[in-house]
Amino acid sequence: AIVLRPDSPADHLLAQSKVMALLAYLALSPAETFQRRDRLVGLLWPELDQVHARTALRKAVHLARSSLGAELVVSRGDEDLALAPGALWCDAVALQASAEQGHLAHAVELYRGDLMPGFHLPDCHDFDAWLEDQRAVLLESVVAACWALAENLESGSQFTDAARLARQAARLAWSNERVLRRSLGMLDRLGDRAGALRLYDQFARRLRKEMEADPSPETVKLAATLRSRNAPA
């Protein structure tokens, strides 16, 4: 999820979906990057002509400033907008920064599920596509952080914690069979073949339930190999 937290809360903004979308887009833009008004109105008000769309954007910016502080959204000339540095805290931005700085445990801790779960703007297809991309990037970052931590822990003989993070990575990226096979391989190396098979069985059941599909032959073959190793002599 994304959390936009100023010093003083303004919960009523949560009901203003276009304002929240605007703040999210600006918050998740690269630091100190300005966004063109034309880009913003195209994302958030594609159904309106330029005059009415720009009026809607001005109203959204006014509401954000009046609720969260006049310096929240800064302008550069007549066409560019950005969030003032440090004006808001965003967990998704903090997660990415922690991962890039090597604070992997903190990055994993910050992840609470999909970015802005359930958030959708009717008829704003470009915004929805952008949000899906951001969700994928964030998930990829946290899964990579899980793996880097798991491998460090395995190298340090902290096998219980390494196995926990391998399972976490597989569950976060649950439909990614490459991640699943990597997790099964680590659990196998750590001597937890029973745990690996449970993880595989959970995956296979969910795949059939949610996608009406079966695991790939490569994943099935790996699971069969683990079962043969785990079978009583």
PDB file of C-alpha atoms in Angstrom, residues 48-198:
ATOM      1  CA  LEU A  48     -12.354  16.350 -20.690  1.00  0.00           C
ATOM      2  CA  ASP A  49     -11.145  18.895 -23.192  1.00  0.00           C
ATOM      3  CA  GLN A  50      -7.958  20.815 -22.341  1.00  0.00           C
ATOM      4  CA  VAL A  51      -9.712  23.805 -20.820  1.00  0.00           C
ATOM      5  CA  HIS A  52     -11.912  21.805 -18.461  1.00  0.00           C
ATOM      6  CA  ALA A  53      -9.170  19.267 -17.689  1.00  0.00           C
ATOM      7  CA  ARG A  54      -6.758  22.019 -16.673  1.00  0.00           C
ATOM      8  CA  THR A  55      -9.455  23.577 -14.497  1.00  0.00           C
ATOM      9  CA  ALA A  56      -9.967  20.203 -12.797  1.00  0.00           C
ATOM     10  CA  LEU A  57      -6.208  19.929 -12.221  1.00  0.00           C
ATOM     11  CA  ARG A  58      -6.053  23.417 -10.695  1.00  0.00           C
ATOM     12  CA  LYS A  59      -8.897  22.497  -8.347  1.00  0.00           C
ATOM     13  CA  ALA A  60      -7.154  19.263  -7.326  1.00  0.00           C
ATOM     14  CA  VAL A  61      -3.900  21.105  -6.627  1.00  0.00           C
ATOM     15  CA  HIS A  62      -5.807  23.754  -4.637  1.00  0.00           C
ATOM     16  CA  LEU A  63      -7.529  21.095  -2.534  1.00  0.00           C
ATOM     17  CA  ALA A  64      -4.234  19.330  -1.855  1.00  0.00           C
ATOM     18  CA  ARG A  65      -2.538  22.574  -0.852  1.00  0.00           C
ATOM     19  CA  SER A  66      -5.423  23.776   1.307  1.00  0.00           C
ATOM     20  CA  SER A  67      -5.603  20.410   3.109  1.00  0.00           C
ATOM     21  CA  LEU A  68      -1.927  19.538   3.427  1.00  0.00           C
ATOM     22  CA  GLY A  69      -0.081  22.835   3.212  1.00  0.00           C
ATOM     23  CA  ALA A  70       0.404  25.615   0.716  1.00  0.00           C
ATOM     24  CA  GLU A  71       3.971  24.486  -0.061  1.00  0.00           C
ATOM     25  CA  LEU A  72       3.005  20.872  -0.765  1.00  0.00           C
ATOM     26  CA  VAL A  73       2.839  21.151  -4.564  1.00  0.00           C
ATOM     27  CA  VAL A  74       5.373  23.459  -6.171  1.00  0.00           C
ATOM     28  CA  SER A  75       5.245  24.949  -9.651  1.00  0.00           C
ATOM     29  CA  ARG A  76       7.966  25.705 -12.161  1.00  0.00           C
ATOM     30  CA  GLY A  77       6.633  28.229 -14.601  1.00  0.00           C
ATOM     31  CA  ASP A  78       3.106  27.673 -15.832  1.00  0.00           C
ATOM     32  CA  GLU A  79       3.442  24.076 -16.997  1.00  0.00           C
ATOM     33  CA  ASP A  80       5.369  22.006 -14.442  1.00  0.00           C
ATOM     34  CA  LEU A  81       4.340  20.572 -11.053  1.00  0.00           C
ATOM     35  CA  ALA A  82       6.140  18.535  -8.389  1.00  0.00           C
ATOM     36  CA  LEU A  83       5.923  17.727  -4.716  1.00  0.00           C
ATOM     37  CA  ALA A  84       8.121  19.836  -2.478  1.00  0.00           C
ATOM     38  CA  PRO A  85      11.088  17.758  -1.246  1.00  0.00           C
ATOM     39  CA  GLY A  86      10.263  16.140   2.088  1.00  0.00           C
ATOM     40  CA  ALA A  87       6.684  17.438   2.108  1.00  0.00           C
ATOM     41  CA  LEU A  88       5.174  13.953   2.307  1.00  0.00           C
ATOM     42  CA  TRP A  89       6.353  10.519   3.366  1.00  0.00           C
ATOM     43  CA  CYS A  90       5.500   7.623   1.073  1.00  0.00           C
ATOM     44  CA  ASP A  91       6.183   4.032   2.077  1.00  0.00           C
ATOM     45  CA  ALA A  92       6.665   2.906  -1.537  1.00  0.00           C
ATOM     46  CA  VAL A  93       9.341   5.556  -2.084  1.00  0.00           C
ATOM     47  CA  ALA A  94      10.974   4.678   1.237  1.00  0.00           C
ATOM     48  CA  LEU A  95      11.016   0.997   0.265  1.00  0.00           C
ATOM     49  CA  GLN A  96      12.738   1.691  -3.045  1.00  0.00           C
ATOM     50  CA  ALA A  97      15.273   3.965  -1.373  1.00  0.00           C
ATOM     51  CA  SER A  98      16.020   1.364   1.323  1.00  0.00           C
ATOM     52  CA  ALA A  99      16.535  -1.333  -1.299  1.00  0.00           C
ATOM     53  CA  GLU A 100      18.842   0.862  -3.377  1.00  0.00           C
ATOM     54  CA  GLN A 101      20.880   1.802  -0.289  1.00  0.00           C
ATOM     55  CA  GLY A 102      21.260  -1.839   0.760  1.00  0.00           C
ATOM     56  CA  HIS A 103      18.927  -1.629   3.773  1.00  0.00           C
ATOM     57  CA  LEU A 104      17.256  -4.824   2.669  1.00  0.00           C
ATOM     58  CA  ALA A 105      15.570  -5.854   5.914  1.00  0.00           C
ATOM     59  CA  HIS A 106      13.949  -2.442   6.202  1.00  0.00           C
ATOM     60  CA  ALA A 107      12.766  -2.639   2.587  1.00  0.00           C
ATOM     61  CA  VAL A 108      11.129  -6.019   3.220  1.00  0.00           C
ATOM     62  CA  GLU A 109       9.571  -4.719   6.436  1.00  0.00           C
ATOM     63  CA  LEU A 110       8.000  -1.759   4.617  1.00  0.00           C
ATOM     64  CA  TYR A 111       6.141  -3.919   2.108  1.00  0.00           C
ATOM     65  CA  ARG A 112       2.508  -4.429   3.110  1.00  0.00           C
ATOM     66  CA  GLY A 113       1.068  -5.773  -0.118  1.00  0.00           C
ATOM     67  CA  ASP A 114       0.045  -4.341  -3.461  1.00  0.00           C
ATOM     68  CA  LEU A 115       0.584  -0.656  -4.051  1.00  0.00           C
ATOM     69  CA  MET A 116      -2.722   1.199  -3.534  1.00  0.00           C
ATOM     70  CA  PRO A 117      -4.746  -2.047  -3.486  1.00  0.00           C
ATOM     71  CA  GLY A 118      -8.100  -1.803  -5.177  1.00  0.00           C
ATOM     72  CA  PHE A 119      -7.469   1.756  -6.359  1.00  0.00           C
ATOM     73  CA  HIS A 120      -8.942   2.385  -9.794  1.00  0.00           C
ATOM     74  CA  LEU A 121      -9.947   5.436 -11.787  1.00  0.00           C
ATOM     75  CA  PRO A 122     -12.804   4.708 -14.197  1.00  0.00           C
ATOM     76  CA  ASP A 123     -11.924   5.534 -17.812  1.00  0.00           C
ATOM     77  CA  CYS A 124      -8.361   6.551 -16.863  1.00  0.00           C
ATOM     78  CA  HIS A 125      -6.669   3.690 -18.652  1.00  0.00           C
ATOM     79  CA  ASP A 126      -3.229   5.296 -18.875  1.00  0.00           C
ATOM     80  CA  PHE A 127      -3.196   5.987 -15.141  1.00  0.00           C
ATOM     81  CA  ASP A 128      -4.295   2.434 -14.359  1.00  0.00           C
ATOM     82  CA  ALA A 129      -1.552   1.069 -16.634  1.00  0.00           C
ATOM     83  CA  TRP A 130       1.013   3.300 -14.905  1.00  0.00           C
ATOM     84  CA  LEU A 131      -0.179   2.087 -11.500  1.00  0.00           C
ATOM     85  CA  GLU A 132       0.098  -1.552 -12.571  1.00  0.00           C
ATOM     86  CA  ASP A 133       3.671  -0.903 -13.704  1.00  0.00           C
ATOM     87  CA  GLN A 134       4.486   0.714 -10.357  1.00  0.00           C
ATOM     88  CA  ARG A 135       3.015  -2.256  -8.508  1.00  0.00           C
ATOM     89  CA  ALA A 136       5.168  -4.628 -10.552  1.00  0.00           C
ATOM     90  CA  VAL A 137       8.327  -2.586  -9.965  1.00  0.00           C
ATOM     91  CA  LEU A 138       7.702  -2.432  -6.225  1.00  0.00           C
ATOM     92  CA  LEU A 139       7.010  -6.156  -6.001  1.00  0.00           C
ATOM     93  CA  GLU A 140      10.144  -6.929  -8.008  1.00  0.00           C
ATOM     94  CA  SER A 141      12.190  -4.772  -5.622  1.00  0.00           C
ATOM     95  CA  VAL A 142      10.915  -6.468  -2.480  1.00  0.00           C
ATOM     96  CA  VAL A 143      11.312  -9.957  -3.939  1.00  0.00           C
ATOM     97  CA  ALA A 144      14.900  -9.110  -4.920  1.00  0.00           C
ATOM     98  CA  ALA A 145      15.504  -7.809  -1.388  1.00  0.00           C
ATOM     99  CA  CYS A 146      14.119 -11.054   0.067  1.00  0.00           C
ATOM    100  CA  TRP A 147      16.470 -13.068  -2.109  1.00  0.00           C
ATOM    101  CA  ALA A 148      19.541 -11.006  -1.324  1.00  0.00           C
ATOM    102  CA  LEU A 149      18.797 -11.366   2.389  1.00  0.00           C
ATOM    103  CA  ALA A 150      18.115 -15.089   2.074  1.00  0.00           C
ATOM    104  CA  GLU A 151      21.403 -15.699   0.293  1.00  0.00           C
ATOM    105  CA  ASN A 152      23.326 -13.633   2.863  1.00  0.00           C
ATOM    106  CA  LEU A 153      21.712 -15.595   5.676  1.00  0.00           C
ATOM    107  CA  GLU A 154      22.429 -18.902   3.959  1.00  0.00           C
ATOM    108  CA  SER A 155      26.076 -17.908   3.605  1.00  0.00           C
ATOM    109  CA  GLY A 156      26.117 -17.077   7.302  1.00  0.00           C
ATOM    110  CA  SER A 157      24.598 -20.457   8.217  1.00  0.00           C
ATOM    111  CA  GLN A 158      21.403 -18.801   9.470  1.00  0.00           C
ATOM    112  CA  PHE A 159      19.354 -21.426   7.746  1.00  0.00           C
ATOM    113  CA  THR A 160      16.003 -20.936   9.486  1.00  0.00           C
ATOM    114  CA  ASP A 161      15.819 -17.256   8.564  1.00  0.00           C
ATOM    115  CA  ALA A 162      17.107 -17.958   5.054  1.00  0.00           C
ATOM    116  CA  ALA A 163      14.348 -20.521   4.512  1.00  0.00           C
ATOM    117  CA  ARG A 164      11.717 -18.101   5.845  1.00  0.00           C
ATOM    118  CA  LEU A 165      12.760 -15.424   3.359  1.00  0.00           C
ATOM    119  CA  ALA A 166      12.874 -17.904   0.479  1.00  0.00           C
ATOM    120  CA  ARG A 167       9.285 -18.886   1.258  1.00  0.00           C
ATOM    121  CA  GLN A 168       8.321 -15.229   1.581  1.00  0.00           C
ATOM    122  CA  ALA A 169       9.767 -14.425  -1.834  1.00  0.00           C
ATOM    123  CA  ALA A 170       7.801 -17.276  -3.424  1.00  0.00           C
ATOM    124  CA  ARG A 171       4.554 -16.208  -1.772  1.00  0.00           C
ATOM    125  CA  LEU A 172       4.968 -12.563  -2.719  1.00  0.00           C
ATOM    126  CA  ALA A 173       5.645 -13.410  -6.364  1.00  0.00           C
ATOM    127  CA  TRP A 174       3.310 -16.373  -6.154  1.00  0.00           C
ATOM    128  CA  SER A 175       2.593 -16.727  -9.895  1.00  0.00           C
ATOM    129  CA  ASN A 176       6.250 -16.456 -10.924  1.00  0.00           C
ATOM    130  CA  GLU A 177       7.456 -20.017 -11.352  1.00  0.00           C
ATOM    131  CA  ARG A 178      11.071 -18.967 -11.743  1.00  0.00           C
ATOM    132  CA  VAL A 179      10.957 -17.496  -8.224  1.00  0.00           C
ATOM    133  CA  LEU A 180       9.145 -20.592  -6.980  1.00  0.00           C
ATOM    134  CA  ARG A 181      11.780 -22.950  -8.401  1.00  0.00           C
ATOM    135  CA  ARG A 182      14.522 -20.836  -6.876  1.00  0.00           C
ATOM    136  CA  SER A 183      12.780 -21.077  -3.505  1.00  0.00           C
ATOM    137  CA  LEU A 184      12.332 -24.832  -3.824  1.00  0.00           C
ATOM    138  CA  GLY A 185      16.014 -25.165  -4.654  1.00  0.00           C
ATOM    139  CA  MET A 186      17.089 -23.217  -1.589  1.00  0.00           C
ATOM    140  CA  LEU A 187      14.772 -25.156   0.711  1.00  0.00           C
ATOM    141  CA  ASP A 188      16.175 -28.364  -0.753  1.00  0.00           C
ATOM    142  CA  ARG A 189      19.750 -27.201  -0.085  1.00  0.00           C
ATOM    143  CA  LEU A 190      18.785 -26.347   3.476  1.00  0.00           C
ATOM    144  CA  GLY A 191      17.374 -29.828   4.017  1.00  0.00           C
ATOM    145  CA  ASP A 192      13.727 -28.778   4.176  1.00  0.00           C
ATOM    146  CA  ARG A 193      12.329 -30.838   1.315  1.00  0.00           C
ATOM    147  CA  ALA A 194       9.027 -31.328   3.141  1.00  0.00           C
ATOM    148  CA  GLY A 195       8.668 -27.554   3.386  1.00  0.00           C
ATOM    149  CA  ALA A 196       9.565 -27.203  -0.289  1.00  0.00           C
ATOM    150  CA  LEU A 197       6.877 -29.689  -1.273  1.00  0.00           C
ATOM    151  CA  ARG A 198       4.286 -27.919   0.859  1.00  0.00           C
TER     152      ARG A 198
END
